[in-house]
Coordinates of C-alpha atoms in Angstrom, one line a residue:
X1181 CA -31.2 -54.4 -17.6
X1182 CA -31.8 -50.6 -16.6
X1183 CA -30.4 -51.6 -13.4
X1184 CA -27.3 -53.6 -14.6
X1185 CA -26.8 -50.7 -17.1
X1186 CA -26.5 -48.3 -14.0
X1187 CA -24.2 -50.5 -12.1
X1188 CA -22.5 -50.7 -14.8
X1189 CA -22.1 -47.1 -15.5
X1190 CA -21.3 -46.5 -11.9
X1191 CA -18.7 -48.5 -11.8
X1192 CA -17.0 -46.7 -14.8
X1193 CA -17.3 -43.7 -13.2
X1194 CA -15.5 -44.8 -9.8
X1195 CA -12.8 -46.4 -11.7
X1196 CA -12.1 -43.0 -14.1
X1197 CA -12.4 -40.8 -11.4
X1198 CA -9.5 -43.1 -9.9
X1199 CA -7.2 -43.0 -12.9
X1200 CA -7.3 -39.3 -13.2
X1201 CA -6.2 -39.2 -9.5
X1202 CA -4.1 -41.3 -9.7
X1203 CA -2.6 -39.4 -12.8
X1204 CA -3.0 -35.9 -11.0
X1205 CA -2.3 -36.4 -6.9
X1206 CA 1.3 -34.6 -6.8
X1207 CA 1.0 -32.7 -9.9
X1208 CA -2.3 -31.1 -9.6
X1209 CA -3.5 -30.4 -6.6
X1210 CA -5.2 -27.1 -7.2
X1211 CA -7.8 -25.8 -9.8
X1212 CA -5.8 -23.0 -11.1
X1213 CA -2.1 -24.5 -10.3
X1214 CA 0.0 -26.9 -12.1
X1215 CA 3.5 -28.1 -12.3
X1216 CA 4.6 -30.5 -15.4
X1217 CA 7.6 -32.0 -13.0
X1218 CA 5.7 -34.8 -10.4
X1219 CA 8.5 -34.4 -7.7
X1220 CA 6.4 -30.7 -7.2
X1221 CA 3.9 -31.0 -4.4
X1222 CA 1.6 -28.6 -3.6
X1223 CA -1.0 -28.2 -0.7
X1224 CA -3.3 -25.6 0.0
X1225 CA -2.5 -23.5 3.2
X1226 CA -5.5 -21.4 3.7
X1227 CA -4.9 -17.9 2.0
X1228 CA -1.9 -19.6 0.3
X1229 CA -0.7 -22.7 -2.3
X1230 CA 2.6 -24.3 -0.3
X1231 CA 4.2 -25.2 -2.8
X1232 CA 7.1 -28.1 -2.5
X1233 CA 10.5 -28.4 -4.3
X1234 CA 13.7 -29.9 -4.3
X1235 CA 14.8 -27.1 -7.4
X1236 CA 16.2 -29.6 -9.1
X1237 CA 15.7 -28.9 -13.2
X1238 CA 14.6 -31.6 -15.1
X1239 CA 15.9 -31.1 -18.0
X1240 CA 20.0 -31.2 -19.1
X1241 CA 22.2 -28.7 -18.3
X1242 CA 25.7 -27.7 -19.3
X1243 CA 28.6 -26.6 -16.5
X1244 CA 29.0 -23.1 -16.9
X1245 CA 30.2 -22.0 -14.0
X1246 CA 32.6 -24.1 -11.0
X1247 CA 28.9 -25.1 -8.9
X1248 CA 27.0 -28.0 -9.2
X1249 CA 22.9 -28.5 -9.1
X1250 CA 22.2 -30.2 -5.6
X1251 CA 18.6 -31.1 -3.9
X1252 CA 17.2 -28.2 -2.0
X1253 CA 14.5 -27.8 0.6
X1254 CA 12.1 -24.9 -1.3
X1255 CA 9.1 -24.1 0.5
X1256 CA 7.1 -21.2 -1.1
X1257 CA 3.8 -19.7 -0.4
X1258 CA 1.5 -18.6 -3.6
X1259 CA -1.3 -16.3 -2.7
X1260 CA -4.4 -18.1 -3.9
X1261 CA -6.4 -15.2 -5.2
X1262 CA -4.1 -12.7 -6.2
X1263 CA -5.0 -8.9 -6.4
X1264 CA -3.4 -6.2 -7.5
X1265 CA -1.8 -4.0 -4.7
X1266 CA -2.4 -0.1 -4.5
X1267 CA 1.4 0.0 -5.0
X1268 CA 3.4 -2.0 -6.9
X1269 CA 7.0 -3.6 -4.9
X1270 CA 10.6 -3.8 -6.3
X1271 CA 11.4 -7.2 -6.7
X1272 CA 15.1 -8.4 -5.1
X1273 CA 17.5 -7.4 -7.6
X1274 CA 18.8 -11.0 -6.3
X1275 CA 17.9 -14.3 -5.1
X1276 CA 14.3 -16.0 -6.1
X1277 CA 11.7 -13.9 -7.3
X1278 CA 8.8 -16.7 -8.7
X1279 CA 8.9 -20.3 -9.5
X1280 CA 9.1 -22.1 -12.6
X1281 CA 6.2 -24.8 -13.8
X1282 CA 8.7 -27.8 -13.1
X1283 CA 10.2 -26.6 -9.6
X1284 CA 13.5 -24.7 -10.1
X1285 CA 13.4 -21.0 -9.1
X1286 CA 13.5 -17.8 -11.0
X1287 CA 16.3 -15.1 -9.7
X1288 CA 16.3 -11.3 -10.0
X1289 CA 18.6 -10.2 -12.8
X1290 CA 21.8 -9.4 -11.4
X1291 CA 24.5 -11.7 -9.9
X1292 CA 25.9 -11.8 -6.2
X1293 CA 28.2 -8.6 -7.6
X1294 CA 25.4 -6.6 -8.7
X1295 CA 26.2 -7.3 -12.5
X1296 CA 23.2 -8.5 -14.9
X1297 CA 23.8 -12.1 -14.7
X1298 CA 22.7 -12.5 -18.1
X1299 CA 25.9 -10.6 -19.3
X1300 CA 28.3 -11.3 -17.1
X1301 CA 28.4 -14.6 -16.2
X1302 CA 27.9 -18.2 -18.0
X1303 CA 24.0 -19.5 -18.5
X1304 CA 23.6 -22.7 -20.2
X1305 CA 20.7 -23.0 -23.0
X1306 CA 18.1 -22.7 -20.5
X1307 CA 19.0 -19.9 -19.2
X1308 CA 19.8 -21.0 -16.0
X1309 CA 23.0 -22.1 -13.9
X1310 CA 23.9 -23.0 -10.0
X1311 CA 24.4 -21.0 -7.2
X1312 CA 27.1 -21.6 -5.0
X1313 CA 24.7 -23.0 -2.6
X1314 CA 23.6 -25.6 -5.6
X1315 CA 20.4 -24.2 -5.9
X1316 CA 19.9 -24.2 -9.7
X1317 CA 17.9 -20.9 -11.0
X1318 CA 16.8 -19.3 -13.8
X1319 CA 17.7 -15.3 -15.3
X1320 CA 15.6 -15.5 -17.8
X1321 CA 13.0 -17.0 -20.5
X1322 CA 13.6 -20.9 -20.0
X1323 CA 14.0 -22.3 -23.3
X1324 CA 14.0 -25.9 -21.9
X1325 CA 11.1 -25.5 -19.9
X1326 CA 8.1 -25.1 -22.7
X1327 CA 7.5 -24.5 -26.6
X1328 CA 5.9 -21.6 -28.3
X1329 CA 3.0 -22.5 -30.8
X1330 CA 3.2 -20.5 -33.9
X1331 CA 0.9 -17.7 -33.7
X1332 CA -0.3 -18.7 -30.6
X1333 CA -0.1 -16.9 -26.9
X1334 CA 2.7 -18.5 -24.8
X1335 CA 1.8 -20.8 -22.5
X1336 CA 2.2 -21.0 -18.5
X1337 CA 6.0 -21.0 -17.7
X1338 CA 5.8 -20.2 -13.7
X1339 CA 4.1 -18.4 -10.9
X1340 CA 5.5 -14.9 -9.5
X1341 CA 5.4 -14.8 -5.5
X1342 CA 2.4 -12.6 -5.5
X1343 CA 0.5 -15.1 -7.0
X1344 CA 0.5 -14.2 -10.7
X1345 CA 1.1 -15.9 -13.6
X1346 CA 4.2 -15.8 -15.9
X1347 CA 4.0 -16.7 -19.4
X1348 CA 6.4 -16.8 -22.2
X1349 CA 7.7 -14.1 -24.5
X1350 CA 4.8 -14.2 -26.8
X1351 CA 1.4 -12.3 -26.4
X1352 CA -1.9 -12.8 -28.7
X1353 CA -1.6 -14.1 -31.9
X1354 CA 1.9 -15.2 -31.4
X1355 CA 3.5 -11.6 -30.8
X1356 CA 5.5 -10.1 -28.3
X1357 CA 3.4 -8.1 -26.0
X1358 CA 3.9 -4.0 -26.8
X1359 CA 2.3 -2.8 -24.0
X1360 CA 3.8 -4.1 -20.8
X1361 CA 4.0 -2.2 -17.8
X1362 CA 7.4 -1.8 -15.0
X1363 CA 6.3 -4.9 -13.6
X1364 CA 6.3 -7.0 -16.8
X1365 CA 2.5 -7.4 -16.9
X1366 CA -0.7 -6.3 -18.4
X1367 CA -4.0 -7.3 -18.4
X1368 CA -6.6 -8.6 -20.9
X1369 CA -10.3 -10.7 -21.0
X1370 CA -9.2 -14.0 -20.9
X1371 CA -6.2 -14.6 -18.5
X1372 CA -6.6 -11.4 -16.3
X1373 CA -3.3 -9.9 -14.8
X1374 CA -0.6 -11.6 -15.6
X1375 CA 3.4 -11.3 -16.4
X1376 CA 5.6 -12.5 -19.5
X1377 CA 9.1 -12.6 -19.9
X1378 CA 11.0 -10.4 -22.3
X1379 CA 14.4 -10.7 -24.1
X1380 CA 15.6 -7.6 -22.4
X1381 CA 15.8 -5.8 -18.8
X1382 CA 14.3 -7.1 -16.6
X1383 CA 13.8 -10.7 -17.9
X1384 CA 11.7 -12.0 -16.0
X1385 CA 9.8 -9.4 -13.0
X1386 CA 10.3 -5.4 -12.9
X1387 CA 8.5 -5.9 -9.9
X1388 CA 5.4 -7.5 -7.8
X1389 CA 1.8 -6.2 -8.8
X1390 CA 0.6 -8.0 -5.8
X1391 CA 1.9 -9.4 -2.7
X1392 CA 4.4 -11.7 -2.2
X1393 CA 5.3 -13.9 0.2
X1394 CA 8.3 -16.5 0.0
X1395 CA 9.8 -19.0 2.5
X1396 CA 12.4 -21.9 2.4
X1397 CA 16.1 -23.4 3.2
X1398 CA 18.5 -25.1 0.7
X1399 CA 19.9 -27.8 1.0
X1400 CA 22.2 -26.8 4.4
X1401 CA 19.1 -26.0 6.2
X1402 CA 20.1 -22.0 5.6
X1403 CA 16.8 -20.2 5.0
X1404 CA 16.5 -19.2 1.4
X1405 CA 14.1 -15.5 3.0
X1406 CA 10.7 -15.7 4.8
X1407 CA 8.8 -12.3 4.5
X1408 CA 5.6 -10.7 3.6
X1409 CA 6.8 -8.5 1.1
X1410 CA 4.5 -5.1 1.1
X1411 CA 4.7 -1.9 -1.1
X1412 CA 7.5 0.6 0.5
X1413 CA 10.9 -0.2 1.9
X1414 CA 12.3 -3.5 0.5
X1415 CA 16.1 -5.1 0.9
X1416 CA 19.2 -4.2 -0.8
X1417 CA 18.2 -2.9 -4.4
X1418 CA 14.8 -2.0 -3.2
X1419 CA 16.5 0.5 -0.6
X1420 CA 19.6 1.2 -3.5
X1421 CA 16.6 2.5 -5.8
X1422 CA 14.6 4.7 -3.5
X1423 CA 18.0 6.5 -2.1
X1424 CA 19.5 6.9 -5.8
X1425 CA 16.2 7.7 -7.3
X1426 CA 16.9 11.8 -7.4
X1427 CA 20.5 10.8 -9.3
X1428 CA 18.8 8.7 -11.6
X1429 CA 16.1 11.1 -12.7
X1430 CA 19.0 13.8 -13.2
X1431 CA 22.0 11.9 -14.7
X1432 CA 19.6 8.9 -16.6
X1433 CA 16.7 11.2 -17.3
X1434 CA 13.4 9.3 -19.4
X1435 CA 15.4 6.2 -19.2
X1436 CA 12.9 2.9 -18.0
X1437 CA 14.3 -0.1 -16.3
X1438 CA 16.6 -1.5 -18.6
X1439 CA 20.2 -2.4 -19.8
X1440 CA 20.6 0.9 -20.9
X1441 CA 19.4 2.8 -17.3
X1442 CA 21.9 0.0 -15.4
X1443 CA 24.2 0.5 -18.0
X1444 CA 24.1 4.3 -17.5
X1445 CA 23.9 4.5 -13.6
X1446 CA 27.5 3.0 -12.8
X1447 CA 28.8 5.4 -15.4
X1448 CA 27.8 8.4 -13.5
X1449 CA 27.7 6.5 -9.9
X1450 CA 30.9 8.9 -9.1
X1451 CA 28.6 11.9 -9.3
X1452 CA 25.8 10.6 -7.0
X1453 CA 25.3 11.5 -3.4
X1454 CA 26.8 9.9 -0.8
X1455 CA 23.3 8.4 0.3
X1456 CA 23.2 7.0 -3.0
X1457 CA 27.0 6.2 -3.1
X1458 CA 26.6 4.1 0.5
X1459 CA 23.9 2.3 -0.7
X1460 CA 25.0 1.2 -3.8
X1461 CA 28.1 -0.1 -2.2
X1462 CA 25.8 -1.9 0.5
X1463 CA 24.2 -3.1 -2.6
X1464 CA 27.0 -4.6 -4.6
X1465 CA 29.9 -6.1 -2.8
X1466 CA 33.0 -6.2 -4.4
X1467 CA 34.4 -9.1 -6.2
X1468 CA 35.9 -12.1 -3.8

């Protein structure tokens, strides 16, 4: 009987352990990762997660602007053990920044014009809309992509490029967290460093506390970036912000990253240097 019992029990075992994969292979592939949308797939690359998407939201979403949602080929690379870096990096003012828990990306705030997308052009209840390229994104806090829990810590929404964590707008006991730092992190005991979105500038990232790396093509095959992306000279409004820093300090004095500041600097951009000038013209293109 002891015997029997044992097969018996071992048997069990082999057929549970095979439901949960079965359950989990394409959705969970990592101890500390997870994606709620299946069509995700994620590997481990040595150092890194490779994470798999075709950006596609899974959830409903109104036309708000003249693009359409199409398939795309996103390939990006999670650090496995993020750290903090000595220095913290701008994160692009434009283009993807992290990735959502079901596969779409998040964007920097501001539009291909250097406006705050937000503001100035359409996002459906989600927050999100389609690039020209098809690739849908978000701008900000995802309402379609998770719940909040009355007074309870918001959950996991998406993964920053350096590896980090991004979590909802609310903080311990259900609150909005008051003590958030450029990036739009802090620490504590239980989840370490980690980010949250916010209902104002920046939305989403104020910048990397880590290292990020990002790689992938949309749908055309055009790569979406592919760089290790290290504290010091950065792209476009990473470059715009170090040669307009002096003008900012002297025209937007005491004034953190926000509506306000962006608000404030094309006011006054007619009274910057021409450094400053150049770039910000490098930065934001006219209209089409």
């Amino acid at each position: 009987m002891r015997v029997g019992a044992l097969i018996k029990k071992t048997i069990l075992v082999f057929f549970a352990a095979a439901f949960l994969n079965l359950f989990t292979w394409g959705t969970v592939t990592a101890q500390d990762l997870w994606f709620s949308n299946p069509k995700v797939k994620v590997q481990v690359s040595g150092e890194f997660y490779s994470v798999q998407s075709d950006g596609m939201p899974d959830h409903k979403w109104q036309q708000v602007n003249p693009n359409t949602p199409t398939p795309q080929n996103i390939r990006v690379l999670i650090p496995r053990n993020p750290v903090k870096a000595a220095q913290t990096t701008p994160v692009p003012s434009r283009g993807p920044i992290a990735i959502a828990i079901n596969g779409v990306v998040f964007f920097g705030p501001e539009d291909a014009h250097g406006k705050l997308a937000i503001e100035n052009h359409g996002l459906d209840s989600c927050q999100g809309h389609p690039a020209p390229t098809g690739m849908y994104h978000y701008h900000s806090t995802p309402a379609c992509v998770y719940h909040d829990k009355r007074d309870q810590h918001s959950p996991v929404i998406g993964y920053a490029f350096d590896g980090f964590k991004i979590y909802g707008l609310l903080g311990d006991h259900g609150l909005p967290p008051r003590d958030l730092d450029s990036c739009n992190g802090h620490e504590d005991a239980e989840r370490g460093y980690h980010y949250h979105t916010t209902r104002d500038f920046p939305y989403v990232l104020g910048c990397y506390r880590g290292t990020a790396t990002v790689t992938g093509k949309n749908r055309g095959g055009k790569e979406m970036g592919r760089e290790r992306m290290r504290p010091g000279p950065g792209r476009g409004g990473d470059r715009m912000r170090q040669a307009c820093d002096a003008d900012r300090r002297r025209y937007c004095p005491n004034m953190p990253p926000s509506r306000e500041m962006h608000e404030c600097m094309r006011r006054n951009r007619h009274n910057f240097s021409s450094t400053c000038q150049e770039a910000m013209r490098q930065h934001r293109p006219p209209p089409r």
